[in-house]
Tab-separated table of C-alpha atoms in Angstrom:
chain	number	residue	atom	x	y	z
A	1	MET	CA	36.287	53.503	115.596
A	2	LEU	CA	36.346	57.064	116.784
A	3	LEU	CA	37.630	59.737	113.958
A	4	PRO	CA	39.137	62.735	115.589
A	5	GLY	CA	37.488	66.222	114.805
A	6	LYS	CA	38.230	69.005	112.856
A	7	SER	CA	39.493	70.646	115.960
A	8	THR	CA	41.725	67.391	116.793
A	9	ILE	CA	42.831	67.489	113.510
A	10	LYS	CA	44.092	71.040	113.648
A	11	LYS	CA	45.928	70.804	116.933
A	12	MET	CA	47.626	67.678	115.471
A	13	SER	CA	48.725	69.744	112.646
A	14	VAL	CA	50.144	72.553	114.628
A	15	LEU	CA	51.965	70.430	116.757
A	16	ALA	CA	53.445	68.403	114.223
A	17	ALA	CA	54.673	72.002	112.960
A	18	LEU	CA	55.932	72.673	116.061
A	19	LEU	CA	57.896	69.565	116.454
A	20	LEU	CA	59.529	70.003	112.933
A	21	LEU	CA	60.573	73.580	113.879
A	22	THR	CA	62.265	72.672	117.225
A	23	GLY	CA	64.089	69.509	115.288
A	24	PHE	CA	62.302	66.640	116.586
A	25	GLY	CA	62.355	64.317	114.350
A	26	CYS	CA	65.116	65.768	112.370
A	27	LYS	CA	68.186	65.186	114.090
A	28	PRO	CA	71.474	65.942	112.248
A	29	THR	CA	73.091	62.667	111.195
A	30	PRO	CA	76.454	61.539	112.160
A	31	GLN	CA	77.810	62.960	108.927
A	32	GLU	CA	76.267	66.329	109.409
A	33	LEU	CA	77.595	66.527	112.891
A	34	ALA	CA	81.434	65.745	111.615
A	35	ASP	CA	81.042	68.343	109.084
A	36	VAL	CA	80.291	71.305	111.985
A	37	GLN	CA	83.183	73.547	111.307
A	38	ASN	CA	84.910	75.026	114.476
A	39	ILE	CA	85.757	78.594	113.475
A	40	ASN	CA	88.275	80.750	115.635
A	41	LEU	CA	88.354	84.361	114.060
A	42	THR	CA	90.867	86.704	115.323
A	43	TYR	CA	90.242	90.843	115.163
A	44	TRP	CA	92.878	92.999	115.811
A	45	GLN	CA	91.619	96.809	116.538
A	46	VAL	CA	93.006	100.006	118.213
A	47	TRP	CA	90.476	102.231	119.168
A	48	ASN	CA	87.453	100.214	119.971
A	49	ASN	CA	87.838	98.737	123.395
A	50	SER	CA	86.493	94.896	124.498
A	51	VAL	CA	83.867	96.685	126.847
A	52	GLU	CA	82.083	97.939	123.443
A	53	MET	CA	82.884	95.106	121.274
A	54	GLN	CA	82.474	92.318	123.499
A	55	PRO	CA	78.419	92.370	123.957
A	56	LEU	CA	78.212	92.203	120.174
A	57	ILE	CA	81.117	89.404	119.819
A	58	ASP	CA	79.044	87.576	122.292
A	59	GLU	CA	75.620	88.008	120.627
A	60	TYR	CA	77.049	86.780	117.049
A	61	THR	CA	78.668	83.631	118.812
A	62	LYS	CA	75.221	82.820	120.316
A	63	LEU	CA	73.655	83.021	116.913
A	64	TYR	CA	77.040	81.194	115.392
A	65	PRO	CA	77.740	78.598	117.908
A	66	ASN	CA	80.700	77.451	115.934
A	67	VAL	CA	82.445	80.700	115.614
A	68	GLN	CA	84.254	81.712	118.462
A	69	ILE	CA	86.121	85.236	117.909
A	70	SER	CA	89.195	86.498	120.017
A	71	PHE	CA	89.169	90.143	120.136
A	72	ARG	CA	92.523	91.924	120.987
A	73	SER	CA	92.749	95.726	121.163
A	74	LEU	CA	96.365	97.076	120.817
A	75	ARG	CA	97.961	100.445	121.357
A	76	PHE	CA	98.593	102.670	118.451
A	77	GLU	CA	102.164	103.159	118.903
A	78	GLU	CA	102.487	99.221	118.426
A	79	TYR	CA	99.601	98.302	116.017
A	80	GLU	CA	101.151	98.780	112.733
A	81	GLN	CA	104.740	97.013	113.910
A	82	GLU	CA	102.606	94.235	115.602
A	83	LEU	CA	100.683	93.925	112.434
A	84	LEU	CA	103.832	93.464	109.930
A	85	LYS	CA	105.519	91.102	112.593
A	86	ALA	CA	102.441	88.740	112.533
A	87	TRP	CA	101.978	88.697	108.909
A	88	ALA	CA	105.874	87.769	108.350
A	89	GLU	CA	104.974	84.896	110.760
A	90	ASP	CA	101.633	83.704	109.489
A	91	ARG	CA	100.112	84.399	112.497
A	92	GLY	CA	98.280	87.535	111.451
A	93	PRO	CA	94.387	88.405	112.411
A	94	ASP	CA	91.770	87.505	110.174
A	95	LEU	CA	90.015	90.778	110.817
A	96	PHE	CA	91.722	94.109	111.373
A	97	SER	CA	91.471	97.766	111.264
A	98	LEU	CA	93.436	100.632	109.279
A	99	PRO	CA	93.136	104.174	109.086
A	100	HIS	CA	90.309	104.945	106.422
A	101	ASP	CA	93.337	106.230	103.605
A	102	TRP	CA	95.444	103.139	104.317
A	103	LEU	CA	93.474	100.801	102.433
A	104	PRO	CA	95.840	101.219	99.088
A	105	LEU	CA	98.838	100.806	101.326
A	106	TYR	CA	98.106	97.515	102.634
A	107	ALA	CA	95.808	96.478	99.160
A	108	ASN	CA	97.971	93.082	98.731
A	109	VAL	CA	97.178	91.657	102.346
A	110	ILE	CA	93.413	92.551	101.922
A	111	VAL	CA	90.658	90.327	100.588
A	112	PRO	CA	87.610	92.645	99.124
A	113	SER	CA	84.353	91.503	100.006
A	114	PRO	CA	82.475	88.868	98.150
A	115	ALA	CA	79.159	89.249	97.049
A	116	SER	CA	77.766	86.310	99.144
A	117	ALA	CA	79.199	84.416	101.975
A	118	LYS	CA	78.182	80.450	102.237
A	119	ILE	CA	77.695	80.341	106.116
A	120	GLN	CA	76.950	77.301	108.516
A	121	ARG	CA	74.559	77.631	110.755
A	122	VAL	CA	74.384	75.402	113.692
A	123	ILE	CA	71.106	75.115	115.674
A	124	MET	CA	71.836	74.024	119.435
A	125	ARG	CA	69.230	72.505	121.674
A	126	GLU	CA	69.104	73.430	125.216
A	127	PRO	CA	69.991	70.671	127.799
A	128	GLY	CA	67.011	68.432	128.527
A	129	ILE	CA	66.553	66.648	132.156
A	130	GLY	CA	69.729	64.935	132.964
A	131	GLU	CA	71.633	66.984	130.446
A	132	LEU	CA	74.606	68.827	131.277
A	133	ALA	CA	75.343	70.449	128.075
A	134	ALA	CA	73.546	71.814	125.086
A	135	SER	CA	73.773	69.625	121.931
A	136	VAL	CA	73.547	70.225	118.305
A	137	GLN	CA	69.791	70.122	116.898
A	138	ASN	CA	70.293	71.023	113.539
A	139	VAL	CA	72.985	71.685	110.558
A	140	TYR	CA	72.676	73.602	107.534
A	141	THR	CA	74.750	75.836	105.134
A	142	GLU	CA	73.019	79.171	103.856
A	143	GLU	CA	74.237	81.605	101.439
A	144	VAL	CA	74.070	85.054	102.386
A	145	THR	CA	74.370	87.997	100.600
A	146	LEU	CA	76.671	90.750	101.603
A	147	LEU	CA	76.774	94.635	101.171
A	148	THR	CA	77.163	95.948	97.866
A	149	SER	CA	78.992	98.895	96.303
A	150	ALA	CA	75.511	100.387	95.625
A	151	ASP	CA	74.728	99.653	99.429
A	152	ILE	CA	77.556	101.914	100.291
A	153	LYS	CA	76.553	104.584	97.709
A	154	ARG	CA	73.124	104.675	99.072
A	155	ASN	CA	73.200	104.609	102.733
A	156	TYR	CA	76.919	105.581	104.031
A	157	TYR	CA	78.242	109.201	103.973
A	158	ALA	CA	79.915	110.135	100.581
A	159	PHE	CA	83.540	109.972	102.023
A	160	VAL	CA	82.875	106.474	103.241
A	161	ARG	CA	82.219	105.749	99.523
A	162	ASP	CA	85.056	107.115	98.208
A	163	ASP	CA	87.552	105.480	100.801
A	164	VAL	CA	86.079	101.923	100.753
A	165	LEU	CA	85.121	101.245	97.121
A	166	SER	CA	87.968	100.128	94.477
A	167	THR	CA	87.670	99.724	91.113
A	168	VAL	CA	88.291	96.275	90.547
A	169	ASP	CA	87.990	93.635	87.618
A	170	LEU	CA	85.994	90.569	88.167
A	171	GLU	CA	86.188	87.520	86.372
A	172	ALA	CA	82.157	87.757	85.840
A	173	VAL	CA	82.210	90.764	84.180
A	174	HIS	CA	85.465	90.975	82.686
A	175	ALA	CA	84.753	89.162	79.611
A	176	LEU	CA	82.264	92.175	78.891
A	177	GLY	CA	84.683	94.703	79.292
A	178	GLN	CA	83.332	96.011	82.169
A	179	GLU	CA	84.356	97.022	85.543
A	180	THR	CA	82.462	96.937	88.931
A	181	GLN	CA	83.304	98.081	92.615
A	182	GLY	CA	84.636	96.218	95.033
A	183	VAL	CA	83.960	96.746	98.921
A	184	LEU	CA	87.380	96.928	100.559
A	185	ALA	CA	86.475	97.614	104.048
A	186	LEU	CA	83.630	98.857	106.207
A	187	PRO	CA	83.645	101.386	109.249
A	188	LEU	CA	81.934	100.851	112.264
A	189	TYR	CA	81.976	104.536	112.992
A	190	VAL	CA	83.023	107.984	111.385
A	191	ASP	CA	84.499	111.403	112.861
A	192	ASN	CA	85.452	114.826	111.634
A	193	MET	CA	87.085	117.915	112.970
A	194	ALA	CA	85.047	120.483	114.833
A	195	LEU	CA	85.813	123.234	117.154
A	196	TYR	CA	86.018	122.755	120.811
A	197	TYR	CA	85.820	126.057	123.266
A	198	ASN	CA	86.518	126.953	126.534
A	199	ILE	CA	83.239	128.690	127.871
A	200	GLY	CA	84.946	130.304	130.877
A	201	LEU	CA	87.761	131.860	128.780
A	202	LEU	CA	85.185	133.224	125.909
A	203	GLU	CA	83.159	134.933	128.608
A	204	GLU	CA	86.060	136.201	130.485
A	205	ASN	CA	86.764	138.152	127.376
A	206	GLU	CA	83.103	138.869	126.546
A	207	ILE	CA	82.552	136.548	123.796
A	208	PHE	CA	79.154	134.972	124.038
A	209	ASP	CA	78.910	133.570	120.639
A	210	VAL	CA	81.147	131.207	118.965
A	211	PRO	CA	82.944	132.363	115.602
A	212	THR	CA	81.276	130.481	112.432
A	213	ASN	CA	83.855	132.075	110.209
A	214	TRP	CA	87.585	132.597	110.049
A	215	GLN	CA	87.599	136.255	110.423
A	216	ARG	CA	85.681	136.440	113.663
A	217	PHE	CA	87.938	133.601	114.884
A	218	GLN	CA	91.232	135.620	114.230
A	219	GLU	CA	89.495	138.683	116.191
A	220	ASP	CA	88.665	136.376	118.940
A	221	VAL	CA	92.014	134.967	119.518
A	222	MET	CA	93.794	138.400	119.375
A	223	LYS	CA	91.469	139.251	122.258
A	224	ILE	CA	91.738	136.231	124.239
A	225	THR	CA	95.562	135.666	123.730
A	226	LYS	CA	97.613	136.640	126.920
A	227	ILE	CA	101.439	136.888	126.086
A	228	ASP	CA	104.284	138.301	128.627
A	229	LYS	CA	106.973	140.403	127.843
A	230	THR	CA	109.407	137.846	126.509
A	231	ASN	CA	106.934	136.603	124.216
A	232	ASN	CA	105.701	133.600	126.188
A	233	VAL	CA	101.914	132.771	125.770
A	234	ILE	CA	100.759	132.534	128.813
A	235	VAL	CA	96.717	131.952	127.710
A	236	ALA	CA	96.597	130.700	124.125
A	237	GLY	CA	93.509	132.112	121.935
A	238	ALA	CA	94.004	128.776	119.697
A	239	ALA	CA	96.309	125.497	118.799
A	240	LEU	CA	97.517	125.755	115.264
A	241	GLY	CA	100.546	127.487	113.563
A	242	THR	CA	103.132	124.487	114.463
A	243	THR	CA	102.806	120.550	113.792
A	244	GLU	CA	104.097	118.413	116.833
A	245	ASN	CA	101.924	119.687	119.797
A	246	VAL	CA	98.319	120.336	117.740
A	247	ILE	CA	95.911	117.601	116.981
A	248	ARG	CA	96.124	116.455	113.402
A	249	PRO	CA	97.453	120.019	111.928
A	250	THR	CA	97.628	118.745	108.133
A	251	ASP	CA	93.659	118.544	108.465
A	252	ILE	CA	93.333	121.701	109.868
A	253	LEU	CA	95.639	123.029	106.700
A	254	ILE	CA	93.511	120.556	104.659
A	255	THR	CA	90.358	122.111	105.893
A	256	LEU	CA	91.408	125.929	105.161
A	257	MET	CA	92.345	124.987	101.566
A	258	MET	CA	89.725	123.249	100.612
A	259	GLN	CA	87.176	125.612	102.177
A	260	THR	CA	88.803	128.045	99.701
A	261	GLY	CA	88.251	126.244	96.776
A	262	VAL	CA	92.069	124.570	96.346
A	263	GLN	CA	91.922	121.331	94.270
A	264	MET	CA	94.328	118.733	95.943
A	265	PHE	CA	94.774	116.965	92.799
A	266	ASP	CA	93.976	116.941	89.240
A	267	LYS	CA	90.991	115.023	88.319
A	268	ALA	CA	92.716	111.524	87.391
A	269	ASN	CA	94.703	111.692	90.760
A	270	THR	CA	98.024	111.527	89.240
A	271	TYR	CA	99.698	114.612	90.612
A	272	ALA	CA	99.115	117.289	93.446
A	273	THR	CA	97.804	120.578	92.724
A	274	PHE	CA	97.549	122.385	96.028
A	275	ASN	CA	99.774	124.831	95.046
A	276	ARG	CA	98.545	125.693	91.507
A	277	SER	CA	94.963	126.935	93.070
A	278	ILE	CA	95.334	130.457	91.346
A	279	ARG	CA	92.740	132.876	90.164
A	280	PRO	CA	93.376	134.044	86.778
A	281	GLU	CA	91.796	137.561	87.488
A	282	ASP	CA	94.048	138.331	90.407
A	283	GLU	CA	96.581	135.534	90.709
A	284	TYR	CA	95.468	134.929	94.173
A	285	ASN	CA	97.011	131.699	95.174
A	286	ALA	CA	94.508	129.738	97.742
A	287	GLY	CA	96.884	127.050	98.902
A	288	LEU	CA	99.657	129.160	99.729
A	289	GLU	CA	97.131	131.713	101.592
A	290	ALA	CA	96.165	128.735	103.718
A	291	LEU	CA	99.247	128.005	104.376
A	292	ARG	CA	100.137	131.429	105.380
A	293	PHE	CA	96.909	131.645	107.365
A	294	TYR	CA	97.816	128.729	109.564
A	295	VAL	CA	101.434	129.399	110.476
A	296	ASP	CA	100.848	133.225	111.259
A	297	PHE	CA	99.305	132.162	114.443
A	298	ALA	CA	102.792	130.653	115.415
A	299	ASP	CA	104.535	134.046	114.226
A	300	PRO	CA	105.433	136.177	117.114
A	301	ASN	CA	105.500	139.269	114.446
A	302	LYS	CA	102.034	138.621	113.745
A	303	LYS	CA	98.607	140.257	115.480
A	304	VAL	CA	97.460	136.722	115.401
A	305	TYR	CA	100.340	135.312	117.625
A	306	THR	CA	99.094	132.540	119.800
A	307	TRP	CA	100.661	129.356	119.978
A	308	ASN	CA	104.479	128.500	119.525
A	309	VAL	CA	106.383	124.909	119.453
A	310	GLY	CA	107.217	125.386	123.435
A	311	GLN	CA	103.238	124.930	124.229
A	312	SER	CA	102.388	121.533	125.822
A	313	PRO	CA	100.215	119.527	123.913
A	314	ALA	CA	97.085	121.480	122.691
A	315	LEU	CA	94.571	119.292	124.462
A	316	GLU	CA	96.624	119.169	127.645
A	317	MET	CA	96.633	122.900	127.546
A	318	PHE	CA	92.593	122.905	126.943
A	319	LYS	CA	92.141	120.395	129.640
A	320	GLN	CA	93.870	122.879	131.911
A	321	GLY	CA	92.055	125.967	131.037
A	322	LYS	CA	94.739	127.655	129.160
A	323	LEU	CA	93.531	127.240	125.803
A	324	ALA	CA	90.446	128.898	124.313
A	325	TYR	CA	89.965	127.177	121.023
A	326	LEU	CA	91.187	123.505	120.062
A	327	PHE	CA	90.398	121.855	117.009
A	328	GLY	CA	89.823	118.207	117.443
A	329	TYR	CA	87.501	114.963	116.880
A	330	ALA	CA	84.628	113.216	118.537
A	331	TYR	CA	86.977	110.718	119.539
A	332	ASN	CA	88.820	113.667	122.101
A	333	LEU	CA	85.239	113.847	123.816
A	334	ALA	CA	85.858	111.252	126.681
A	335	GLU	CA	88.974	112.660	127.735
A	336	ILE	CA	87.931	116.434	127.610
A	337	ARG	CA	84.887	115.428	129.673
A	338	ASN	CA	86.849	114.218	132.430
A	339	SER	CA	88.500	117.134	132.814
A	340	LYS	CA	87.080	120.161	134.802
A	341	VAL	CA	87.205	122.563	131.889
A	342	ASN	CA	83.484	123.778	131.262
A	343	PHE	CA	83.340	123.357	127.352
A	344	GLY	CA	81.348	123.206	124.263
A	345	VAL	CA	81.838	122.039	120.703
A	346	ALA	CA	80.827	124.158	117.400
A	347	ALA	CA	81.128	123.377	114.022
A	348	MET	CA	84.196	124.403	111.942
A	349	PRO	CA	84.441	128.119	110.985
A	350	SER	CA	84.263	128.999	107.136
A	351	PRO	CA	84.975	131.571	104.985
A	352	GLN	CA	82.527	134.498	105.122
A	353	GLU	CA	81.132	133.708	101.930
A	354	ALA	CA	81.058	129.920	102.546
A	355	VAL	CA	77.983	127.796	102.411
A	356	GLY	CA	77.792	125.110	105.106
A	357	ASN	CA	80.600	123.669	106.905
A	358	LEU	CA	83.117	121.689	105.116
A	359	THR	CA	85.784	119.683	107.184
A	360	VAL	CA	87.969	116.555	106.887
A	361	ALA	CA	86.996	113.394	107.976
A	362	ASN	CA	88.943	110.890	109.976
A	363	TYR	CA	88.312	107.396	111.159
A	364	TRP	CA	89.436	104.013	110.853
A	365	VAL	CA	87.722	100.976	108.708
A	366	GLU	CA	87.427	96.987	109.193
A	367	THR	CA	88.817	94.522	106.823
A	368	VAL	CA	89.755	91.062	106.240
A	369	ALA	CA	92.762	89.484	105.951
A	370	LYS	CA	93.880	87.493	102.350
A	371	LYS	CA	95.710	85.106	104.271
A	372	SER	CA	92.484	84.423	106.237
A	373	LYS	CA	91.435	80.643	106.050
A	374	TYR	CA	87.813	81.876	106.919
A	375	GLN	CA	87.144	84.785	104.718
A	376	ASP	CA	83.534	84.241	104.120
A	377	GLN	CA	82.919	84.155	107.942
A	378	ALA	CA	85.037	86.906	108.483
A	379	TRP	CA	82.981	89.141	105.919
A	380	HIS	CA	79.952	88.058	107.122
A	381	PHE	CA	80.945	89.020	110.585
A	382	LEU	CA	81.695	92.528	109.448
A	383	ASN	CA	78.184	92.706	107.613
A	384	TRP	CA	76.713	91.463	110.830
A	385	LEU	CA	78.652	94.373	112.954
A	386	SER	CA	77.429	96.890	110.256
A	387	ARG	CA	73.513	96.128	110.430
A	388	PRO	CA	71.604	99.608	111.250
A	389	GLU	CA	70.781	98.219	114.785
A	390	ASN	CA	74.618	97.274	115.894
A	391	LEU	CA	76.069	100.498	114.599
A	392	LEU	CA	73.396	102.466	116.451
A	393	LYS	CA	74.248	100.524	119.446
A	394	LEU	CA	78.044	101.844	119.004
A	395	GLN	CA	76.884	105.403	118.523
A	396	ASN	CA	74.945	105.115	121.919
A	397	SER	CA	77.698	103.343	123.664
A	398	GLY	CA	80.221	106.430	123.400
A	399	ASN	CA	81.607	108.869	121.408
A	400	ARG	CA	80.980	107.214	118.155
A	401	LEU	CA	79.354	108.583	115.294
A	402	SER	CA	77.543	105.874	113.320
A	403	PRO	CA	78.763	105.728	109.210
A	404	LEU	CA	75.003	105.421	108.076
A	405	LYS	CA	73.251	108.738	106.887
A	406	GLU	CA	69.815	107.602	108.781
A	407	HIS	CA	71.750	107.624	112.007
A	408	GLN	CA	72.589	111.514	111.779
A	409	ALA	CA	69.312	112.684	113.239
A	410	LEU	CA	69.803	109.946	115.958
A	411	ALA	CA	72.763	111.548	117.851
A	412	VAL	CA	71.745	111.926	121.210
A	413	ASP	CA	74.622	113.437	122.954
A	414	PRO	CA	74.624	117.054	122.322
A	415	TYR	CA	78.044	117.333	121.850
A	416	LEU	CA	78.091	114.407	119.326
A	417	LYS	CA	75.358	116.178	117.447
A	418	VAL	CA	77.704	118.441	116.151
A	419	PHE	CA	79.869	116.221	114.519
A	420	ALA	CA	76.754	114.576	113.273
A	421	SER	CA	75.532	118.004	111.698
A	422	GLN	CA	79.131	118.343	109.768
A	423	ALA	CA	79.114	114.741	108.481
A	424	PRO	CA	77.250	115.321	105.022
A	425	GLN	CA	79.735	117.681	104.088
A	426	ALA	CA	83.127	116.090	105.568
A	427	LEU	CA	85.569	114.859	102.692
A	428	SER	CA	88.371	112.671	102.739
A	429	TRP	CA	91.274	114.308	100.722
A	430	TYR	CA	93.943	111.562	100.041
A	431	HIS	CA	93.311	108.389	97.638
A	432	GLY	CA	96.792	107.761	96.974
A	433	ALA	CA	99.043	105.054	97.498
A	434	ASN	CA	100.914	106.074	100.564
A	435	ALA	CA	98.825	108.196	103.045
A	436	PRO	CA	101.533	108.337	105.645
A	437	LYS	CA	104.255	109.515	103.315
A	438	ALA	CA	101.854	111.816	102.127
A	439	GLU	CA	101.183	113.186	105.368
A	440	GLU	CA	104.866	113.450	106.328
A	441	ALA	CA	105.561	115.672	103.201
A	442	LEU	CA	102.818	118.118	104.553
A	443	MET	CA	104.039	118.002	108.174
A	444	THR	CA	107.786	118.551	106.634
A	445	MET	CA	106.046	121.837	104.760
A	446	MET	CA	104.405	123.291	107.909
A	447	GLY	CA	107.479	122.809	110.170
A	448	ASP	CA	109.801	124.634	107.419
A	449	ALA	CA	106.656	127.433	106.797
A	450	ALA	CA	106.508	127.922	110.855
A	451	ALA	CA	110.320	127.784	111.341
A	452	GLY	CA	110.723	130.259	107.960
A	453	LYS	CA	112.850	127.840	106.353
A	454	GLY	CA	112.758	129.475	102.854
A	455	GLU	CA	110.194	131.429	100.875
A	456	LEU	CA	106.634	130.027	101.474
A	457	GLU	CA	106.078	129.267	97.552
A	458	ALA	CA	108.825	127.438	97.600
A	459	VAL	CA	108.036	125.361	100.461
A	460	LEU	CA	104.673	124.612	98.980
A	461	ASN	CA	105.858	123.362	95.595
A	462	THR	CA	108.229	121.009	97.334
A	463	ALA	CA	105.600	119.472	99.253
A	464	ALA	CA	103.241	119.140	96.373
A	465	GLN	CA	106.124	117.205	94.627
A	466	GLN	CA	106.845	115.065	97.342
A	467	VAL	CA	102.934	113.971	97.708
A	468	THR	CA	102.694	113.523	93.964
A	469	GLN	CA	105.240	110.858	94.315
A	470	THR	CA	103.062	109.067	96.920
A	471	LEU	CA	100.146	108.662	94.815
A	472	LYS	CA	101.083	105.760	92.723
């Protein structure tokens, strides 16, 4: 009887291991096959399209073949109404997007992320000779740890932490009288406001560098603006001073306020204080002066007059080459690139003595519906999308800035780099219960101020009272 040699034994051991790894000899039992859970997730978004998202969805469903994900991109104008209608009819999505400051408004329909998720793994075997389809090779359940509040604080920009973490009582710690923070949502990208400029218009007026402070900005606006005899603006130096025809006008005003040290709310976030930021030594009201600074650009009696309610939308004016300075976001890049305008992007101007470029963050976040039958799988999918390699793919596929601090230096697009450079200093200003109502109050304030409806101080105080009412 011949005994196998050492080399033969070694080869047989390796072969046995390979057979085990590939599933030979460990086929799923009939009960395991019966227990395979076919999961269908629905995912609604607004700003990401299927061209960007579908490759990632396909990659995930290949890893988890028992999961199917139906992705739907809706128009912003119809999105909220469609969500509310779908929830009322119990056919709402499992996953959906919201503006970053709308999370408190929809808290009753959101389920916070669990600490871990139980996920079924279905390993498929490629079809063999004579087989038409892949078959189930193995089935098992694994418990996967999900992103924690500590992960968010460590790896994401600070404003993300302020938006997506909520202090909640959990049963596990409630008995100890402690509180912990729950993850309400995860962003796939972030954005902040910067300054677009028309290179041709600047050079025509012998301006060869972009303003870094507001005083220089005013000087440039006065130099560039062309007005006819009836006060019609032919060429605008900048788009600000009004509300309806400016990109995110409230964000411009809030940036002006916060850059000059205005405290938007008290420390407990119980009432608005942007009308009370007064220096004791000279009674200078920074919030009031920021509002005055903004509306002056739409006042024909001011030297900086450059814009009015009769102008076309700011983005259209910029694309047509009739506007020198445009405040906008990275999400405006694609549309501006498709125009013929020769443009650049610069950091937000700031007060002369300021350090850095404080700006406002504006972005959407992804979350899971409380009514979802597959909450664990939905949160697992969001966590998988939020892996660094996937967020970097989204950043590189378009005008998207990753929410991870580690990706700031990896922005390849020269325009996107400007937004990336500002991200560490971007702020999210509102953390109350009803962001749309708060914005409505500010828009009314700005419109009334520009139209001269009452004293500026009275208009400012009224807005502060209205914003306070939205906090709880």
